Coordinates of N, CA and C in Angstrom, one line a residue:
Chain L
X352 N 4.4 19.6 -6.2 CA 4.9 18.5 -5.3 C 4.0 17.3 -5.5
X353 N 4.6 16.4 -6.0 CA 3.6 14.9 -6.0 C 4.3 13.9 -5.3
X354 N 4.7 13.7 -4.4 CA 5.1 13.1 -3.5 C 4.6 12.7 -2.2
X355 N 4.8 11.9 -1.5 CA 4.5 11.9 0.1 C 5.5 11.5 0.6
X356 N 6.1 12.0 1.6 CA 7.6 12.0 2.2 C 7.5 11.7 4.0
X357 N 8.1 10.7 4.5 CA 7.9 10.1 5.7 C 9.6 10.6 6.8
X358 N 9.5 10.6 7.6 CA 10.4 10.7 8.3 C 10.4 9.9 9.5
X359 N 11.5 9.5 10.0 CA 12.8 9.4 9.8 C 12.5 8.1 9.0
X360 N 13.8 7.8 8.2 CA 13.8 6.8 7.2 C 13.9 5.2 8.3
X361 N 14.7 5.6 8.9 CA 14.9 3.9 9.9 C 14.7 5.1 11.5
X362 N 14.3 3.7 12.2 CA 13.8 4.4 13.4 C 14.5 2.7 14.4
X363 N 15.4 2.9 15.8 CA 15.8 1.9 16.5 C 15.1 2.7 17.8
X364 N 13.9 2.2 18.4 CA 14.3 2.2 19.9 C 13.9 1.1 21.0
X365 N 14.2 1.8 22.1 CA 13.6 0.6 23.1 C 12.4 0.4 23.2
X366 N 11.7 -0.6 24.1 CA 10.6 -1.0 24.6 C 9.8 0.6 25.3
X367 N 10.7 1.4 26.1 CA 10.3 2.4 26.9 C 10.2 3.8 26.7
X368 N 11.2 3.7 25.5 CA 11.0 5.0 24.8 C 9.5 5.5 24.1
X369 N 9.5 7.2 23.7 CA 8.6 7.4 23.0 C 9.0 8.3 21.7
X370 N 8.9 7.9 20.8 CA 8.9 8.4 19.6 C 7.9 8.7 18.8
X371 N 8.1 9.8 17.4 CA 6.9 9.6 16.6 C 7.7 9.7 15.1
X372 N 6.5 9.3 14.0 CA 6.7 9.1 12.8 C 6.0 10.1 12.5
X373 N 6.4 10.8 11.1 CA 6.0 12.2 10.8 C 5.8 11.7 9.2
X374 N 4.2 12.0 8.6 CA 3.8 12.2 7.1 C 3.9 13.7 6.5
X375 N 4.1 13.3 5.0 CA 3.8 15.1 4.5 C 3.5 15.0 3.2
X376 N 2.3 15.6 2.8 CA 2.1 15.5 1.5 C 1.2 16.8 0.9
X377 N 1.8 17.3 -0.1 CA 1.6 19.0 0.0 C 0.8 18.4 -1.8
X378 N -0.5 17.7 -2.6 CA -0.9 17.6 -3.3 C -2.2 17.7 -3.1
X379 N -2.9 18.6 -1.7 CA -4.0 18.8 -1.7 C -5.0 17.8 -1.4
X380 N -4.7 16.3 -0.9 CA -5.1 15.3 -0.7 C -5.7 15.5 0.9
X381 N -6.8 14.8 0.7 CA -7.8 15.2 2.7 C -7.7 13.7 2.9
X382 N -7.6 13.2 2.4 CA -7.2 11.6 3.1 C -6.1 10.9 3.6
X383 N -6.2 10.7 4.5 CA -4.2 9.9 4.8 C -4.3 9.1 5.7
X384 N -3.4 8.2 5.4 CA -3.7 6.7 5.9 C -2.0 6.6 6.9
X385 N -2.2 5.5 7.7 CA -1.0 4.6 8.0 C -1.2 3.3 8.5
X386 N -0.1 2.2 7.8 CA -0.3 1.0 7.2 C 1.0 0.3 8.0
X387 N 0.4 -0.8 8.9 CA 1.7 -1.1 9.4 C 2.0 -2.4 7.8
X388 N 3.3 -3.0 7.7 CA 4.1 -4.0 6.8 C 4.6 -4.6 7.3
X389 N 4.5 -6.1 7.5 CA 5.5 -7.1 7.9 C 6.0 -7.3 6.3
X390 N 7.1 -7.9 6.1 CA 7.9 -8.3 5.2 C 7.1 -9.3 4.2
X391 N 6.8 -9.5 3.3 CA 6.9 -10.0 2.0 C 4.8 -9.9 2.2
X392 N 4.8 -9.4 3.3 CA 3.1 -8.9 3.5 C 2.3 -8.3 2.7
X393 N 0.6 -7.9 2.8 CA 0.2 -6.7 2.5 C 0.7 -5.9 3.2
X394 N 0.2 -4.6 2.8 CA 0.2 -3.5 3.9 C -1.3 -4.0 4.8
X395 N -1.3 -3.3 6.2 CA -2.3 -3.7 7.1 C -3.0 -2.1 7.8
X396 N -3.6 -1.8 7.7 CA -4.4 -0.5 7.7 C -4.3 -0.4 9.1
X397 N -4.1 0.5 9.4 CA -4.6 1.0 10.8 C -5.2 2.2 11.0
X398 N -4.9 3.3 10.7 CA -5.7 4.8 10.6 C -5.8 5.1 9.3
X399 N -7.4 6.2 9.5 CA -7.9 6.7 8.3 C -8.0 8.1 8.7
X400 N -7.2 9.2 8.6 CA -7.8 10.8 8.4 C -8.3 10.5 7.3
X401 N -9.9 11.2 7.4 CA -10.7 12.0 6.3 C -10.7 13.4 6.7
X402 N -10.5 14.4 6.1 CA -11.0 15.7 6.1 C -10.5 16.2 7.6
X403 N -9.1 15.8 7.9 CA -8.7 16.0 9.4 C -9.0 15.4 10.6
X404 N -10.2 14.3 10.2 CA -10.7 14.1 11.3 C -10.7 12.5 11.5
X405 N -10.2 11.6 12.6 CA -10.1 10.4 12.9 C -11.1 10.0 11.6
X406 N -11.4 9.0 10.8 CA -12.8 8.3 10.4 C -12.3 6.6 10.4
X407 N -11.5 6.1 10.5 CA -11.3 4.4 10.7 C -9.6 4.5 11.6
X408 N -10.1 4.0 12.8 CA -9.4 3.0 14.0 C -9.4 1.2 13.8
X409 N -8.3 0.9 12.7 CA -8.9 -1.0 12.9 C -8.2 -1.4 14.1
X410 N -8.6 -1.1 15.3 CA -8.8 -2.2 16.8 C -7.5 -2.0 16.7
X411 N -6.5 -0.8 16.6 CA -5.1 -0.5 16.8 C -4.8 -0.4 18.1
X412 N -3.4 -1.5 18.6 CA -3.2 -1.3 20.5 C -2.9 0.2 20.7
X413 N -3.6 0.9 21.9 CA -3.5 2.1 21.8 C -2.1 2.8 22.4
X414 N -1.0 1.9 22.6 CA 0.7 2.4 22.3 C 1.0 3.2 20.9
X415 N -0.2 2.8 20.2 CA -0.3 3.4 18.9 C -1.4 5.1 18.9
X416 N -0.5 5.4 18.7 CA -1.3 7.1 18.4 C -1.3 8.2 17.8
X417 N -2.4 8.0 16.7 CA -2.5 9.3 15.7 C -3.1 10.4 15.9
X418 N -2.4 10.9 15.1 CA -2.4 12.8 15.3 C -2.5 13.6 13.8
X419 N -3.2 14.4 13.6 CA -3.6 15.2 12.4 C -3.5 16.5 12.3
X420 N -2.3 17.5 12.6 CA -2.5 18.7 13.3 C -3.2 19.8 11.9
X421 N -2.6 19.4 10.7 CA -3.2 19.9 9.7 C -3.7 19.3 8.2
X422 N -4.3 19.5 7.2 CA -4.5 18.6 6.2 C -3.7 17.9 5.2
X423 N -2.1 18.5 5.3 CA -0.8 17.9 5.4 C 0.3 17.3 5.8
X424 N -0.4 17.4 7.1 CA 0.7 16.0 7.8 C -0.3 15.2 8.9
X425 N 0.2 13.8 8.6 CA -0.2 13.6 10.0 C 0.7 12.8 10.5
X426 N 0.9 12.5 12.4 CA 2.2 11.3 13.1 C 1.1 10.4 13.5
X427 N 2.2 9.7 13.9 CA 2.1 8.0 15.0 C 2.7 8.4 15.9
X428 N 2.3 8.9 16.7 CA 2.9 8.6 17.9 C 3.2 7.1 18.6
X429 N 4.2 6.8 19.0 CA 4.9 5.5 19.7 C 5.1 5.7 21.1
X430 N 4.6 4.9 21.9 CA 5.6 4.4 23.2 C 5.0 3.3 24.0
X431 N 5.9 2.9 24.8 CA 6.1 1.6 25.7 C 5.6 0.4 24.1
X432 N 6.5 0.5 22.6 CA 6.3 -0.8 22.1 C 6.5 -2.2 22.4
X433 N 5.9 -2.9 21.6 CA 6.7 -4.8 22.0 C 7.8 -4.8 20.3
X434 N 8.3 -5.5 20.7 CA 9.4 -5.9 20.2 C 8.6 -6.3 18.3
X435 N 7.4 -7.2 18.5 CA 6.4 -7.6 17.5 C 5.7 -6.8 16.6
X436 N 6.1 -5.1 17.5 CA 5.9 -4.1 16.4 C 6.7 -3.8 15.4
X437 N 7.8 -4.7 15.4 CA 8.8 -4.2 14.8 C 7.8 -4.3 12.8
X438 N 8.3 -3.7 12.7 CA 7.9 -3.5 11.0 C 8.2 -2.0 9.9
X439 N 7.8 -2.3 8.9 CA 7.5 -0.8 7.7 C 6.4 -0.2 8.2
X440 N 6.4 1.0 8.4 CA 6.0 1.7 8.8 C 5.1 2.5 7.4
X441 N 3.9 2.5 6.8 CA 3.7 2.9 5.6 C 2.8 4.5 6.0
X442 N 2.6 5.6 5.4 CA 1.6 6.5 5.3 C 1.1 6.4 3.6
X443 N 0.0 6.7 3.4 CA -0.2 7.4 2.2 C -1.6 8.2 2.6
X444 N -1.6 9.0 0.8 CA -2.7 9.8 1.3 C -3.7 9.8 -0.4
X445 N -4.6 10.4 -0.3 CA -5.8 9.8 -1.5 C -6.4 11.4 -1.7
X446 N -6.6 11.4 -2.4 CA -7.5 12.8 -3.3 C -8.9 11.9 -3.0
X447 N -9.3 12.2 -2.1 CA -10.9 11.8 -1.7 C -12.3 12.2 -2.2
X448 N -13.1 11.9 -2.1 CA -14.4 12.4 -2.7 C -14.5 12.1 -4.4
X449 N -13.4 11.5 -4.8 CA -13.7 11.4 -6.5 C -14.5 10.4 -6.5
X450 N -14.6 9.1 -5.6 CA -15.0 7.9 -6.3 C -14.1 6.8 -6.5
X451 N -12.7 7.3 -7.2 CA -11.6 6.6 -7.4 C -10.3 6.8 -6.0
X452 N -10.3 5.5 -5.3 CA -9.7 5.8 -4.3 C -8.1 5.4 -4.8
X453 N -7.6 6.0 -5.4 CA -5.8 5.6 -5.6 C -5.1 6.2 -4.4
X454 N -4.1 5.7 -4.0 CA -3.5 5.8 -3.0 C -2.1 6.1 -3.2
X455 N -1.5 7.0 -2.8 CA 0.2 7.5 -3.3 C 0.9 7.2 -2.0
X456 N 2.2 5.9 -1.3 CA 2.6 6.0 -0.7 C 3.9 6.7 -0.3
X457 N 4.2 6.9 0.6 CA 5.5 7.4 1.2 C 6.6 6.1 0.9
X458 N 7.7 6.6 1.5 CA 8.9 5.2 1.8 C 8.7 4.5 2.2
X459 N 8.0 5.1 3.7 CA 8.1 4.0 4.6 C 9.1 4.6 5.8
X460 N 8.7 4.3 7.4 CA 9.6 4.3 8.3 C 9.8 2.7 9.0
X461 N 10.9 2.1 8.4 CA 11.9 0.7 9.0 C 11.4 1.0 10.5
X462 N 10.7 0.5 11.5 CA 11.1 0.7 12.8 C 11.7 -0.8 13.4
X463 N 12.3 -0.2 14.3 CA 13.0 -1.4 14.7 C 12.5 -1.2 16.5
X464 N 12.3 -2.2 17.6 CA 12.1 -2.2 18.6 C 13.0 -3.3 19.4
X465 N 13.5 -2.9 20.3 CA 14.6 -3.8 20.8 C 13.7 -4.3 22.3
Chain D
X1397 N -16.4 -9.3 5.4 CA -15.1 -8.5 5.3 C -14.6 -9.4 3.7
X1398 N -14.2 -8.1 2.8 CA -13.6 -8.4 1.4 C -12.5 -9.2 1.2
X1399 N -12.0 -10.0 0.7 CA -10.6 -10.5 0.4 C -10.4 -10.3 -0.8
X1400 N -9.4 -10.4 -1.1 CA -8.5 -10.3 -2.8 C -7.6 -11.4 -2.8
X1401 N -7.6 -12.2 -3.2 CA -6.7 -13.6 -3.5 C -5.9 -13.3 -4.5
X1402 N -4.5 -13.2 -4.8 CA -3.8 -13.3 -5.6 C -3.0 -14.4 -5.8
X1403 N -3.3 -14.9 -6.8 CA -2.1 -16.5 -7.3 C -1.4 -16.1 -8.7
X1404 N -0.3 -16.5 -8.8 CA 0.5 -17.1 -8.1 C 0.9 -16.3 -7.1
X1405 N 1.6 -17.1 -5.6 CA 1.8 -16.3 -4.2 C 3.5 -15.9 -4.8
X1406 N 4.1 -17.0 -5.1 CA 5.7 -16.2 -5.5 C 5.9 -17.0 -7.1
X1407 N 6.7 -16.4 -7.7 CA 7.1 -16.6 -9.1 C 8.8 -16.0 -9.5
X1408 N 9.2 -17.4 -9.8 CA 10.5 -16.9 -9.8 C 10.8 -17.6 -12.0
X1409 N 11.3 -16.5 -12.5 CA 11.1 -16.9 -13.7 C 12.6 -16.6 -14.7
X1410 N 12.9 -16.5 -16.1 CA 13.7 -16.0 -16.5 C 13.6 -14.9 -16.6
X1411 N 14.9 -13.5 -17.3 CA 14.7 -13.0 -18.1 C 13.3 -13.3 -19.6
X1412 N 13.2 -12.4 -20.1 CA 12.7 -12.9 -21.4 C 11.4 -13.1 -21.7
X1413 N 10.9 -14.2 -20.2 CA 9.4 -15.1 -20.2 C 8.4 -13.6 -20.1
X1414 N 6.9 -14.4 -20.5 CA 5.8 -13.4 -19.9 C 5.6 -14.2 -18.7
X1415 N 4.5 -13.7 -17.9 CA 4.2 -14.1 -16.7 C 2.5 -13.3 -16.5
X1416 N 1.3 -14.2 -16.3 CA 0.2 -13.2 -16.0 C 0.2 -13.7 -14.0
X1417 N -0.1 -12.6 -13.4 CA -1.0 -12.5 -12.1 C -2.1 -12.1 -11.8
X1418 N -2.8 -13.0 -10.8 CA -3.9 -12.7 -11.1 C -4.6 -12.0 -9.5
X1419 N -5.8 -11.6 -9.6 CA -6.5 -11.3 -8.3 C -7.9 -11.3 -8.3
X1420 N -8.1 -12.0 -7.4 CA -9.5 -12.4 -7.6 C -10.2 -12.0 -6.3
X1421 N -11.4 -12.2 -6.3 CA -12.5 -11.7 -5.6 C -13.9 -12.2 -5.6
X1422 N -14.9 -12.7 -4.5 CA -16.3 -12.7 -4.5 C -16.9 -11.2 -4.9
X1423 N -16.0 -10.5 -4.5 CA -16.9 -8.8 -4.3 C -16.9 -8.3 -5.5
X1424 N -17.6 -6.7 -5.9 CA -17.6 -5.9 -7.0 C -16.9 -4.8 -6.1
X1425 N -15.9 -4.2 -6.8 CA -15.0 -3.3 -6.4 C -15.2 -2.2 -7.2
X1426 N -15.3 -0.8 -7.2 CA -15.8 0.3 -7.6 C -14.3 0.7 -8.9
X1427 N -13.5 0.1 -7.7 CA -11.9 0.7 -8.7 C -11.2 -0.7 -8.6
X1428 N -9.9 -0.6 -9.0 CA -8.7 -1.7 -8.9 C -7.4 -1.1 -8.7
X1429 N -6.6 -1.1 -8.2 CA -5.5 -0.6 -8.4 C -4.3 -1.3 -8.3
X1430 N -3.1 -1.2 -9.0 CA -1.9 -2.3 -9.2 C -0.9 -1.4 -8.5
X1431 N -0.2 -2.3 -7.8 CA 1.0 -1.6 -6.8 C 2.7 -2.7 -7.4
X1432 N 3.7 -2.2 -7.3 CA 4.4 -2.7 -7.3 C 5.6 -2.1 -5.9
X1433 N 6.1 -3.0 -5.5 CA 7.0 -2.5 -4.2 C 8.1 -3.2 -4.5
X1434 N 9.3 -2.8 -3.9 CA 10.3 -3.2 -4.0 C 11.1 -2.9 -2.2
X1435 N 11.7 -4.0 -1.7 CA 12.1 -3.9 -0.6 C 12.5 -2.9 0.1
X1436 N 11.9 -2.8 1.4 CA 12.5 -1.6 2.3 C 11.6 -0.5 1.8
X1437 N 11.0 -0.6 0.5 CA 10.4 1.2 -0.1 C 9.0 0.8 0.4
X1438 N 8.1 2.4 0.0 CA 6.9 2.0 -0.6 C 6.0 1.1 -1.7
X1439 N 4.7 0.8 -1.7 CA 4.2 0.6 -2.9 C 4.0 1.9 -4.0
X1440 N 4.6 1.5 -5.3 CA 4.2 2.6 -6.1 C 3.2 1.8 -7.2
X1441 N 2.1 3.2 -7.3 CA 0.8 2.9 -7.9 C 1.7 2.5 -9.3
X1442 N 0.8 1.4 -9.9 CA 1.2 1.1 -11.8 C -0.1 1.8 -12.3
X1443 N -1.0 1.4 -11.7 CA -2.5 1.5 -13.0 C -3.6 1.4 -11.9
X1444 N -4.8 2.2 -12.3 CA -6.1 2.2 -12.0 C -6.8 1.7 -13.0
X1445 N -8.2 1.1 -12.8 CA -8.8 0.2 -13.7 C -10.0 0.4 -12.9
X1446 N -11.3 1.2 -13.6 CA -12.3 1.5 -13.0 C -13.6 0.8 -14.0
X1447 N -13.8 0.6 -15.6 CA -14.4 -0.1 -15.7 C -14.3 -1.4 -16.8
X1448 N -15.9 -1.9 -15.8 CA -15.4 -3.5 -16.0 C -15.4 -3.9 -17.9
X1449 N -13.9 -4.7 -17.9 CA -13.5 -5.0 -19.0 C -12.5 -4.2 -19.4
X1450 N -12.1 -3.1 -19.0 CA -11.4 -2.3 -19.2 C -9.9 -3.1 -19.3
X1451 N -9.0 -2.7 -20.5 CA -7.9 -3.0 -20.7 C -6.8 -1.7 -20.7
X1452 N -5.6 -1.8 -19.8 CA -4.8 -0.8 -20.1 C -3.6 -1.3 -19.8
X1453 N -2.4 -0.7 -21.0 CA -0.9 -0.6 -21.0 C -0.1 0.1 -20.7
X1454 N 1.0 -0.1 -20.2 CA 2.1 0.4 -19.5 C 3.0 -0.1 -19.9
X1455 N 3.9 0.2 -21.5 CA 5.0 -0.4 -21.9 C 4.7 -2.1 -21.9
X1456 N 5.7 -2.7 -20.8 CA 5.3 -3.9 -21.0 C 4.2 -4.8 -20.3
X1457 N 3.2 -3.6 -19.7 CA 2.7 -4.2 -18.8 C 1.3 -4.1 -19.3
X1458 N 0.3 -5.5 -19.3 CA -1.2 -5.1 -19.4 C -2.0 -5.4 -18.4
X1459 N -2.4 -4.6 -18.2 CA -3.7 -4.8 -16.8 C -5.2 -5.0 -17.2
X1460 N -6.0 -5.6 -16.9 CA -6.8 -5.7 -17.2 C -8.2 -6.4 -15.9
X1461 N -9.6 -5.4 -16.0 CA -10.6 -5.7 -15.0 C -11.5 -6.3 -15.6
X1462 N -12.5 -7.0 -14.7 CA -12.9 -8.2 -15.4 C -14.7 -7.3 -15.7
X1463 N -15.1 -8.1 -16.3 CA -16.3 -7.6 -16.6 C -17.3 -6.9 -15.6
X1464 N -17.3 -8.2 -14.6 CA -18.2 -7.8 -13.4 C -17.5 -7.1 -12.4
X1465 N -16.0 -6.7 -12.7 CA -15.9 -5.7 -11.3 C -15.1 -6.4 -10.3
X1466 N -15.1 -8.2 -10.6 CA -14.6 -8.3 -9.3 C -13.2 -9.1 -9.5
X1467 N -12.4 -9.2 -10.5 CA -11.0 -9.7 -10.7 C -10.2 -9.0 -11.3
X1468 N -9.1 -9.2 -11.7 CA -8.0 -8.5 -12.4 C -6.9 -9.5 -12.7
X1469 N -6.2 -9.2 -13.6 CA -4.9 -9.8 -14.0 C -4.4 -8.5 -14.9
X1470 N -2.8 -8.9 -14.3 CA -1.8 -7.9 -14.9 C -0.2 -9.3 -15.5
X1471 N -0.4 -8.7 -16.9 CA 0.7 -9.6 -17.8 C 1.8 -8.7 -17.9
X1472 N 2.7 -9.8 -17.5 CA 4.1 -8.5 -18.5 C 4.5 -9.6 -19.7
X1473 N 5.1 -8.9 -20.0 CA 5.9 -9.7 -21.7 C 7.2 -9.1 -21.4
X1474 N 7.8 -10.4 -21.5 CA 9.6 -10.3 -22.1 C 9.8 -10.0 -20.3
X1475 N 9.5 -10.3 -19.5 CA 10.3 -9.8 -18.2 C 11.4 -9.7 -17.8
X1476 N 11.5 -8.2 -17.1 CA 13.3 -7.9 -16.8 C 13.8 -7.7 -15.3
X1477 N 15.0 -7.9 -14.8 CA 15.2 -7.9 -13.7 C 14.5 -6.7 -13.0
X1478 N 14.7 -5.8 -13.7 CA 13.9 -4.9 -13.3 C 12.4 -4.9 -12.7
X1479 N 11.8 -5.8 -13.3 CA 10.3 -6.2 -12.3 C 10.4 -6.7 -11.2
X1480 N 11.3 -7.1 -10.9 CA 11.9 -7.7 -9.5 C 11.2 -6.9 -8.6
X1481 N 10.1 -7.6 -7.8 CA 9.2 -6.9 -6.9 C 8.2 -7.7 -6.1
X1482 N 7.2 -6.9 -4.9 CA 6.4 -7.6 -4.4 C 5.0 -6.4 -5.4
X1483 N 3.9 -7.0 -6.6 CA 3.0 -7.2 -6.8 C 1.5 -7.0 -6.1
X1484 N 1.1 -5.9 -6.1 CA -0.3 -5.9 -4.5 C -1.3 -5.2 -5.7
X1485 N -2.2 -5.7 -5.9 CA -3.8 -5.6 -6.2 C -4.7 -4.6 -4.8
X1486 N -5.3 -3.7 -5.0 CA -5.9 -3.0 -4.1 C -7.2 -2.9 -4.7
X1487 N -8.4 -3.1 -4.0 CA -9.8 -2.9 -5.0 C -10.2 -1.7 -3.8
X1488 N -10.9 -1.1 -4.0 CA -12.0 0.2 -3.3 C -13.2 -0.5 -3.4
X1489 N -14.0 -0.2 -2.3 CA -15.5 -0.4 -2.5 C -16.4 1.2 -2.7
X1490 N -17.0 1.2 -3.4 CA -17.6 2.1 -3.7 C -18.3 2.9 -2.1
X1491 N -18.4 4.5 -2.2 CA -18.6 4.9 -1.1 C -17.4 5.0 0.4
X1492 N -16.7 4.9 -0.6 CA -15.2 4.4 1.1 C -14.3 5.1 0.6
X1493 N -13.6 5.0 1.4 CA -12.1 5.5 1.3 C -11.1 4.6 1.7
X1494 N -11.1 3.7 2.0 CA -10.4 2.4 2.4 C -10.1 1.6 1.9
X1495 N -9.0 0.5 1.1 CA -8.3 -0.4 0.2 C -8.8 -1.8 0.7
X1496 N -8.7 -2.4 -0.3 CA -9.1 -3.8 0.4 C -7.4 -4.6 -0.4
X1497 N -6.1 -4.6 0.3 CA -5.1 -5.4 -0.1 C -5.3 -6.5 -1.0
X1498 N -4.6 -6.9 -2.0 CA -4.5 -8.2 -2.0 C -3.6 -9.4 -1.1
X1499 N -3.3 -10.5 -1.4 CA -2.4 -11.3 -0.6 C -1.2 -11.1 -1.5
X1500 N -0.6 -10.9 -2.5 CA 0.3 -10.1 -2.7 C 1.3 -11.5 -3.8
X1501 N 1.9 -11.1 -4.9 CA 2.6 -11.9 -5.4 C 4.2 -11.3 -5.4
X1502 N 5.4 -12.2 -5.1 CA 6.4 -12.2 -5.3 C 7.0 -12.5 -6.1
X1503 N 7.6 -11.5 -7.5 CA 8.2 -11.8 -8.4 C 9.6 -11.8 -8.1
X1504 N 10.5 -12.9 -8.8 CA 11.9 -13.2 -8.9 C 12.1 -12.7 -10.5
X1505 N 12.6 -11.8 -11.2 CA 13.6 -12.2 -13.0 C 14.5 -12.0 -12.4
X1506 N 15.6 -13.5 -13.1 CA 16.4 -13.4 -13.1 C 17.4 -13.9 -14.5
X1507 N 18.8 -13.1 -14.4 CA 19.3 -13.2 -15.7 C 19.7 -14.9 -16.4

């Protein structure tokens, strides 16, 4: 499996709901990221799992919340968003410790916030 | 905090033409890496480029890191609709696990 696979593909909800976004990447990789995307943007980093364990929070509003239950997946947890979250939703994950940080991403989860 | 400058910001061109992009930097980056995205998806990795001067091909694509570590440019030849994409430079700093983006170029081929 050399892939990393994101779910759900498009995500609509309200301001009050709570939702999450689900990673998966079965290549033995201990690093995994998620990257918010505005349109024709970089990606913009927000969480770093190293070795399961939190290692980079960049100053993410805490509506935003990650979760690492094992070395193969990790969520975002969502709720009470603004509308200004709306964006691509990116994970990827990195074979860590080489030196060479390459990065394999997912699809992507579209979220949409009304 | 690192930046990566990439110019041109958008490029809209024929069929046919080459086109180089470039990414630049004050910093020394340990690695480089070239992303190509296409709407709605992910970035998918093109090439790693770890040392400096290093030249490598991908059909019609050459990538190449600069001596000191801290630029890159990637050429294509004969461009096809098919490159139609958003373009992202990613450098690593040595000791990290963290990307430093570029600002990202928008390619147009069109027929």
């Amino acid at each position: 499996d050399t892939e990393v696979t994101q779910t759900p593909k498009h995500l609509v909800m309200g301001m009050t709901n709570k939702k999450s976004l689900k990673c998966e990447q079965h290549m033995g990789h201990r690093a995994m990221y998620w990257y918010k995307q505005k349109a024709k943007k970089p990606p913009e980093l927000m969480f770093v799992y190293s070795y399961e364990k939190l290692s980079i929070n960049e100053s993410v509003p805490s509506r935003f919340s990650p979760e690492c239950p094992n070395s193969s997946h990790v969520f975002l947890h969502l709720h009470t968003l603004q509308p200004e979250d709306s964006a691509l939703y990116l994970c990827a994950s990195c074979l860590s410790g080489t030196g060479i940080y390459e990065q394999f991403f997912g699809p992507g989860t579209r979220l949409t916030v009304l | 905090t690192q930046l990566l400058e990439q110019s041109p910001q958008f490029l809209s061109i024929q069929e046919g033409e080459n086109l180089t992009v470039y990414c630049n930097s004050s910093s020394v980056f340990s690695s480089l890496q070239w992303y190509r995205q296409e709407p709605g998806e992910g970035p998918v990795l093109l090439v790693t480029v770890v040392t400096g001067g290093e030249v490598k091909k991908l059909k019609r694509l050459t990538f190449q890191f600069g001596d000191a570590r801290k630029d890159s440019s990637l050429h294509i030849t004969a461009a096809q609709p098919g490159d139609t994409g958003l373009y992202l430079c990613a450098g690593a700093e040595g000791g990290g696990n963290k990307l430093t983006f570029g600002t990202g170029t928008q390619l147009k081929v069109e027929l």
